[in-house]
Tab-separated table of C-alpha atoms in Angstrom:
chain	number	residue	atom	x	y	z
Z	1	MET	CA	9.804	10.470	23.188
Z	2	THR	CA	10.317	10.191	26.344
Z	3	ASP	CA	6.207	9.126	26.926
Z	4	SER	CA	7.513	5.998	24.267
Z	5	PRO	CA	6.456	2.748	27.318
Z	6	PRO	CA	3.226	4.395	28.112
Z	7	ILE	CA	1.452	4.704	24.955
Z	8	VAL	CA	2.579	1.249	23.637
Z	9	TYR	CA	1.221	-0.124	27.475
Z	10	ARG	CA	-2.025	1.579	27.052
Z	11	PHE	CA	-2.273	0.853	23.110
Z	12	VAL	CA	-2.270	-2.616	24.375
Z	13	GLN	CA	-4.755	-1.778	27.313
Z	14	THR	CA	-7.730	-1.517	24.548
Z	15	GLY	CA	-7.300	-5.446	23.535
Z	16	VAL	CA	-6.924	-5.141	19.521
Z	17	LEU	CA	-3.666	-7.046	19.284
Z	18	SER	CA	-5.931	-9.943	21.581
Z	19	GLN	CA	-8.882	-9.392	18.992
Z	20	LEU	CA	-6.455	-10.491	16.450
Z	21	VAL	CA	-4.487	-13.089	17.215
Z	22	HIS	CA	-7.554	-14.965	18.141
Z	23	SER	CA	-8.870	-13.758	14.982
Z	24	ARG	CA	-9.815	-17.775	13.239
Z	25	HIS	CA	-8.129	-15.488	10.122
Z	26	PHE	CA	-5.659	-15.055	11.956
Z	27	ASP	CA	-2.338	-16.519	9.385
Z	28	ARG	CA	-3.929	-14.829	7.024
Z	29	LEU	CA	-4.431	-11.141	8.371
Z	30	LEU	CA	-1.748	-11.092	10.067
Z	31	ILE	CA	0.130	-11.942	6.385
Z	32	ALA	CA	-2.537	-8.588	5.184
Z	33	VAL	CA	-1.181	-6.576	8.260
Z	34	CYS	CA	2.137	-6.477	7.444
Z	35	VAL	CA	2.107	-5.528	3.370
Z	36	ALA	CA	-0.384	-2.549	4.720
Z	37	ILE	CA	2.278	-1.515	7.717
Z	38	PRO	CA	4.670	0.338	5.518
Z	39	VAL	CA	2.243	1.747	2.986
Z	40	TYR	CA	0.468	3.417	4.822
Z	41	ALA	CA	3.667	5.289	6.691
Z	42	ALA	CA	4.440	6.357	2.934
Z	43	GLY	CA	1.145	7.688	3.257
Z	44	LEU	CA	2.749	9.782	6.860
Z	45	CYS	CA	6.005	9.773	5.179
Z	46	CYS	CA	3.863	12.250	2.025
Z	47	ALA	CA	1.434	13.870	4.940
Z	48	ALA	CA	5.435	14.716	6.538
Z	49	LEU	CA	5.799	16.603	2.539
Z	50	ALA	CA	3.365	18.006	2.490
Z	51	TRP	CA	3.841	19.869	5.982
Z	52	TRP	CA	7.219	21.030	4.583
Z	53	CYS	CA	5.671	22.492	1.941
Z	54	LEU	CA	3.547	24.160	3.959
Z	55	GLN	CA	7.009	25.966	5.663
Z	56	THR	CA	7.815	26.701	2.948
Z	57	ALA	CA	5.767	28.420	1.636
Z	58	PHE	CA	5.199	31.180	4.700
Z	59	LEU	CA	8.891	31.728	5.386
Z	60	PRO	CA	11.927	33.641	3.825
Z	61	VAL	CA	13.981	30.498	3.174
Z	62	ARG	CA	14.058	27.256	2.302
Z	63	ALA	CA	13.292	24.703	5.204
Z	64	ALA	CA	16.120	22.017	4.598
Z	65	LEU	CA	13.728	18.825	3.707
Z	66	ARG	CA	16.179	17.084	5.498
Z	67	PRO	CA	15.928	18.047	9.375
Z	68	LEU	CA	11.908	19.762	8.935
Z	69	PHE	CA	11.577	16.032	7.943
Z	70	ALA	CA	12.743	14.098	11.199
Z	71	VAL	CA	11.098	16.298	12.953
Z	72	TYR	CA	7.741	16.022	11.679
Z	73	ALA	CA	8.405	11.651	11.649
Z	74	THR	CA	9.034	12.301	15.464
Z	75	THR	CA	6.633	14.804	16.890
Z	76	GLN	CA	3.309	12.811	14.969
Z	77	PHE	CA	3.583	9.689	17.547
Z	78	ALA	CA	3.121	12.056	20.060
Z	79	LYS	CA	-0.974	12.561	19.047
Z	80	TYR	CA	-1.905	8.816	21.835
Z	81	LEU	CA	-0.456	10.993	24.231
Z	82	PRO	CA	-3.657	12.548	25.580
Z	83	GLY	CA	-6.282	15.786	24.429
Z	84	ASN	CA	-5.072	14.455	20.693
Z	85	VAL	CA	-3.101	17.770	19.645
Z	86	GLY	CA	0.353	16.015	21.214
Z	87	HIS	CA	1.897	15.952	17.394
Z	88	TYR	CA	0.595	20.039	17.406
Z	89	VAL	CA	1.933	21.136	20.768
Z	90	GLY	CA	4.968	18.757	20.039
Z	91	ARG	CA	6.686	20.187	17.008
Z	92	HIS	CA	6.007	23.300	18.060
Z	93	LEU	CA	7.867	23.945	21.040
Z	94	LEU	CA	10.898	21.480	19.562
Z	95	LEU	CA	10.787	23.126	15.867
Z	96	ARG	CA	10.481	26.580	18.126
Z	97	ARG	CA	13.764	25.961	20.183
Z	98	LEU	CA	15.719	25.387	16.161
Z	99	GLY	CA	14.743	28.970	14.995
Z	100	MET	CA	11.498	28.769	13.508
Z	101	SER	CA	9.242	31.044	12.926
Z	102	HIS	CA	6.229	31.548	15.654
Z	103	ARG	CA	4.200	32.385	12.661
Z	104	ALA	CA	5.222	30.040	10.166
Z	105	LEU	CA	4.195	27.133	12.563
Z	106	LEU	CA	1.062	28.519	13.945
Z	107	LEU	CA	0.359	29.448	9.675
Z	108	ALA	CA	1.728	25.676	8.478
Z	109	THR	CA	-0.329	23.607	11.986
Z	110	LEU	CA	-3.818	25.943	10.598
Z	111	GLY	CA	-3.196	24.604	7.119
Z	112	GLU	CA	-2.480	21.596	8.004
Z	113	ALA	CA	-5.499	20.467	9.429
Z	114	GLY	CA	-7.372	22.268	7.498
Z	115	PHE	CA	-5.805	21.261	4.009
Z	116	LEU	CA	-6.153	17.211	6.024
Z	117	LEU	CA	-9.999	17.512	6.361
Z	118	LEU	CA	-10.362	18.607	2.944
Z	119	ALA	CA	-8.074	15.528	1.391
Z	120	SER	CA	-10.435	13.475	4.161
Z	121	MET	CA	-14.213	15.026	2.381
Z	122	VAL	CA	-12.341	13.643	-0.494
Z	123	TRP	CA	-12.702	10.947	0.171
Z	124	ALA	CA	-15.582	10.101	2.799
Z	125	ALA	CA	-18.076	11.214	0.216
Z	126	GLY	CA	-19.109	7.849	-0.946
Z	127	ALA	CA	-20.082	7.846	3.077
Z	128	ILE	CA	-22.148	11.350	3.733
Z	129	ASN	CA	-25.102	10.271	3.822
Z	130	VAL	CA	-24.318	7.835	7.120
Z	131	LEU	CA	-22.745	10.971	8.539
Z	132	VAL	CA	-24.837	13.232	8.493
Z	133	PRO	CA	-28.098	11.829	7.212
Z	134	TRP	CA	-30.074	15.523	7.833
Z	135	LEU	CA	-28.554	17.599	4.708
Z	136	GLY	CA	-29.878	14.940	1.670
Z	137	VAL	CA	-27.758	15.669	-0.227
Z	138	SER	CA	-25.373	13.618	-2.013
Z	139	PHE	CA	-22.435	13.184	-4.475
Z	140	SER	CA	-19.390	12.387	-5.113
Z	141	ALA	CA	-15.197	11.880	-4.671
Z	142	TRP	CA	-14.542	13.657	-7.978
Z	143	GLN	CA	-17.805	16.812	-7.633
Z	144	ALA	CA	-16.235	16.791	-3.594
Z	145	LEU	CA	-12.681	17.435	-5.691
Z	146	LEU	CA	-13.980	20.163	-8.261
Z	147	ALA	CA	-15.330	21.658	-5.379
Z	148	GLU	CA	-13.048	22.207	-3.022
Z	149	CYS	CA	-10.195	23.179	-5.937
Z	150	ILE	CA	-12.712	26.302	-7.187
Z	151	LEU	CA	-13.227	27.046	-2.567
Z	152	LEU	CA	-8.934	27.306	-2.447
Z	153	VAL	CA	-9.334	28.926	-5.644
Z	154	GLY	CA	-11.088	31.977	-4.293
Z	155	GLY	CA	-10.111	31.521	-1.489
Z	156	TYR	CA	-6.287	32.168	-2.204
Z	157	LEU	CA	-8.208	34.643	-4.605
Z	158	ALA	CA	-9.772	36.740	-1.972
Z	159	LEU	CA	-6.018	36.272	0.490
Z	160	GLN	CA	-4.232	37.695	-1.968
Z	161	TRP	CA	-6.373	40.918	-2.824
Z	162	LEU	CA	-6.302	41.789	1.231
Z	163	ARG	CA	-2.384	41.184	1.902
Z	164	LYS	CA	-1.966	43.668	-1.324
Z	165	ARG	CA	-5.089	46.008	0.680
Z	166	TYR	CA	-3.771	45.540	4.222
Z	167	ALA	CA	-0.427	45.484	5.434
Z	168	ALA	CA	-1.479	44.313	8.785
Z	169	VAL	CA	-3.227	40.829	6.857
Z	170	GLN	CA	0.309	40.984	4.031
Z	171	ASP	CA	1.970	40.251	8.542
Z	172	TRP	CA	0.102	38.745	9.304
Z	173	VAL	CA	-0.241	35.876	6.585
Z	174	PRO	CA	3.483	36.012	4.874
Z	175	LEU	CA	3.213	34.479	1.959
Z	176	TYR	CA	6.792	34.019	0.000
Z	177	SER	CA	6.140	30.852	-1.936
Z	178	PRO	CA	2.778	30.438	-2.440
Z	179	ALA	CA	3.595	27.686	-5.627
Z	180	TRP	CA	4.256	24.824	-2.705
Z	181	LEU	CA	0.722	25.242	-1.742
Z	182	LEU	CA	-0.705	23.395	-4.694
Z	183	LEU	CA	1.155	20.465	-3.375
Z	184	VAL	CA	0.049	19.987	-0.122
Z	185	LEU	CA	-3.469	18.967	-0.851
Z	186	PRO	CA	-3.103	16.168	-3.318
Z	187	LEU	CA	-0.214	15.051	-0.738
Z	188	GLN	CA	-3.059	15.083	1.631
Z	189	LEU	CA	-5.061	12.569	-1.422
Z	190	LEU	CA	-2.109	10.472	-1.111
Z	191	LEU	CA	-2.220	10.045	2.444
Z	192	PHE	CA	-5.608	8.923	2.433
Z	193	ALA	CA	-5.063	6.417	0.091
Z	194	ALA	CA	-2.562	4.949	1.903
Z	195	MET	CA	-5.016	4.802	4.281
Z	196	ALA	CA	-7.809	3.252	2.311
Z	197	PHE	CA	-5.561	0.049	0.871
Z	198	ALA	CA	-4.579	-0.153	4.184
Z	199	LEU	CA	-7.411	-0.968	5.422
Z	200	MET	CA	-8.481	-3.407	2.344
Z	201	ALA	CA	-5.819	-5.033	2.371
Z	202	PRO	CA	-7.097	-7.642	5.344
Z	203	ALA	CA	-11.189	-6.017	4.717
Z	204	ARG	CA	-10.202	-9.029	1.681
Z	205	GLU	CA	-10.342	-11.654	3.924
Z	206	LEU	CA	-13.466	-10.686	5.872
Z	207	LEU	CA	-15.741	-9.334	3.506
Z	208	THR	CA	-17.842	-12.364	1.824
Z	209	THR	CA	-18.077	-10.142	-1.529
Z	210	THR	CA	-15.400	-7.775	-3.069
Z	211	GLY	CA	-18.681	-5.923	-4.228
Z	212	ASN	CA	-18.286	-4.162	-0.826
Z	213	ILE	CA	-14.863	-3.344	-0.939
Z	214	TRP	CA	-15.273	0.566	-2.701
Z	215	LEU	CA	-16.862	0.769	0.930
Z	216	LEU	CA	-14.107	0.946	2.799
Z	217	PRO	CA	-11.372	3.550	1.606
Z	218	ALA	CA	-14.602	6.129	2.660
Z	219	ALA	CA	-14.499	3.922	5.790
Z	220	ALA	CA	-11.205	4.587	6.691
Z	221	ALA	CA	-11.700	8.917	6.199
Z	222	ALA	CA	-14.657	9.137	7.450
Z	223	SER	CA	-13.531	6.805	10.290
Z	224	TRP	CA	-10.223	9.403	10.655
Z	225	MET	CA	-11.938	13.028	10.736
Z	226	ALA	CA	-14.259	11.386	12.877
Z	227	GLY	CA	-11.399	10.874	15.068
Z	228	PHE	CA	-9.341	14.020	14.128
Z	229	LEU	CA	-12.756	16.525	15.288
Z	230	VAL	CA	-12.829	14.469	18.272
Z	231	ILE	CA	-10.422	16.846	20.339
Z	232	GLY	CA	-9.033	14.837	23.429
Z	233	ALA	CA	-9.513	10.820	22.091
Z	234	PRO	CA	-5.475	9.696	21.843
Z	235	ALA	CA	-5.642	9.392	17.731
Z	236	GLY	CA	-8.937	8.899	17.812
Z	237	ILE	CA	-9.220	5.853	19.537
Z	238	GLY	CA	-12.610	3.829	20.480
Z	239	VAL	CA	-14.238	7.044	17.759
Z	240	ARG	CA	-12.963	5.491	14.779
Z	241	GLU	CA	-13.929	1.998	15.239
Z	242	MET	CA	-18.074	3.672	16.156
Z	243	VAL	CA	-17.663	5.353	12.303
Z	244	PHE	CA	-16.480	1.667	11.098
Z	245	LEU	CA	-19.703	0.455	12.778
Z	246	ALA	CA	-22.301	2.446	11.837
Z	247	LEU	CA	-20.907	2.987	8.012
Z	248	LEU	CA	-20.148	-1.085	7.816
Z	249	LYS	CA	-23.169	-2.949	9.445
Z	250	GLY	CA	-24.601	-4.445	7.191
Z	251	TYR	CA	-21.955	-5.504	5.422
Z	252	MET	CA	-20.400	-7.138	7.187
Z	253	ALA	CA	-20.896	-9.089	11.474
Z	254	GLU	CA	-20.092	-6.958	13.206
Z	255	SER	CA	-17.737	-8.816	14.766
Z	256	ASP	CA	-15.816	-9.212	11.972
Z	257	ILE	CA	-16.186	-5.249	11.604
Z	258	LEU	CA	-14.874	-5.069	14.767
Z	259	LEU	CA	-11.773	-6.951	14.457
Z	260	LEU	CA	-10.948	-5.431	10.426
Z	261	ALA	CA	-11.846	-1.898	13.654
Z	262	ALA	CA	-8.413	-4.045	16.065
Z	263	ALA	CA	-6.367	-4.935	12.462
Z	264	PHE	CA	-6.687	-0.908	10.929
Z	265	ARG	CA	-5.915	0.258	14.450
Z	266	ILE	CA	-2.933	-2.480	14.127
Z	267	ILE	CA	-2.134	-1.216	11.249
Z	268	THR	CA	-1.991	2.862	11.851
Z	269	PHE	CA	-0.508	2.288	15.054
Z	270	GLY	CA	2.543	0.644	13.597
Z	271	GLY	CA	2.461	2.382	11.194
Z	272	ASP	CA	2.667	5.084	12.826
Z	273	VAL	CA	6.127	3.667	14.714
Z	274	VAL	CA	7.633	2.703	11.061
Z	275	THR	CA	7.783	7.117	10.717
Z	276	PHE	CA	9.448	7.365	14.255
Z	277	LEU	CA	11.856	5.538	13.511
Z	278	ILE	CA	12.400	6.345	9.887
Z	279	GLY	CA	12.874	10.810	11.573
Z	280	LEU	CA	15.461	8.969	14.869
Z	281	LEU	CA	17.498	8.018	11.585
Z	282	LEU	CA	16.700	10.443	9.870
Z	283	GLY	CA	17.638	12.862	13.112
Z	284	GLY	CA	15.469	14.203	14.777
Z	285	GLY	CA	16.531	16.818	17.145
Z	286	ALA	CA	17.660	18.702	14.920
Z	287	LYS	CA	21.008	21.397	15.477
Z	288	ARG	CA	19.267	25.074	14.387
Z	289	GLN	CA	22.242	25.417	11.511
Z	290	ALA	CA	20.865	22.886	9.793
Z	291	LEU	CA	16.860	23.418	9.997
Z	292	LEU	CA	16.970	27.125	8.164
Z	293	ALA	CA	19.214	29.238	6.861
Z	294	ASP	CA	17.288	32.639	8.212
Z	295	PRO	CA	14.555	31.776	10.257
Z	296	GLY	CA	13.336	35.062	9.616
Z	297	GLU	CA	11.288	37.029	11.608
Z	298	GLY	CA	9.941	35.427	15.671
């Protein structure tokens, strides 16, 4: 990506590196950050596999895993560009040039966004009272997952009924291999599991009692959700940190919350860099003939 140096510069400008370096917990936090970065990168690899599953569901022939994974991994880094949509735009433009269908790309993008939000809601269930207190309800992660599964099954059955009844719906939503959709939510849940570990690793060095550590998976998912939904913030910078303060206030000193947010930002940025490098090693600029045997209708 030609914009990588400016992205790195803007990241350093936010001050997260200086917060970590000047912390009295620097040595222990550094070890935790180094351990968490590859774990978070593994979570991003799960997201790339979920993207491939979505494409496979909407294409008449199965896309090759390696080049599609590589394109996803390299374009993800563009989310640090202003607008927080660069990774979606870059992925669509690049894969379209390589012969992918506009329709399949759009459906996969919408599907990815929807499944990511569903997965984040499961992990953020424990923080629902803090995020939206006006709802006046609380539910567990298992209850959220069960409700989502029922919703997805009902939505799938309704979609199949519409596809059989209306030719236009069948044309606009081609489901050639719907069984691959079953893997998408579990893979996205693994992404948030990696995200939870990435936050818990440095938090163990800052929490006064380990009893509060189980608040962190919900905080990680909720902060991601807020950063995702606020359009315009590159990779959710600033938005996620505010959510951390709202959720963890009272459980940690404010200075430690900000330090934890800084460590988590470094972990996620480092994971994005590792994933980007993996994509380059796999051949981020795949050739058209290696991507699809038959690109299908555009």
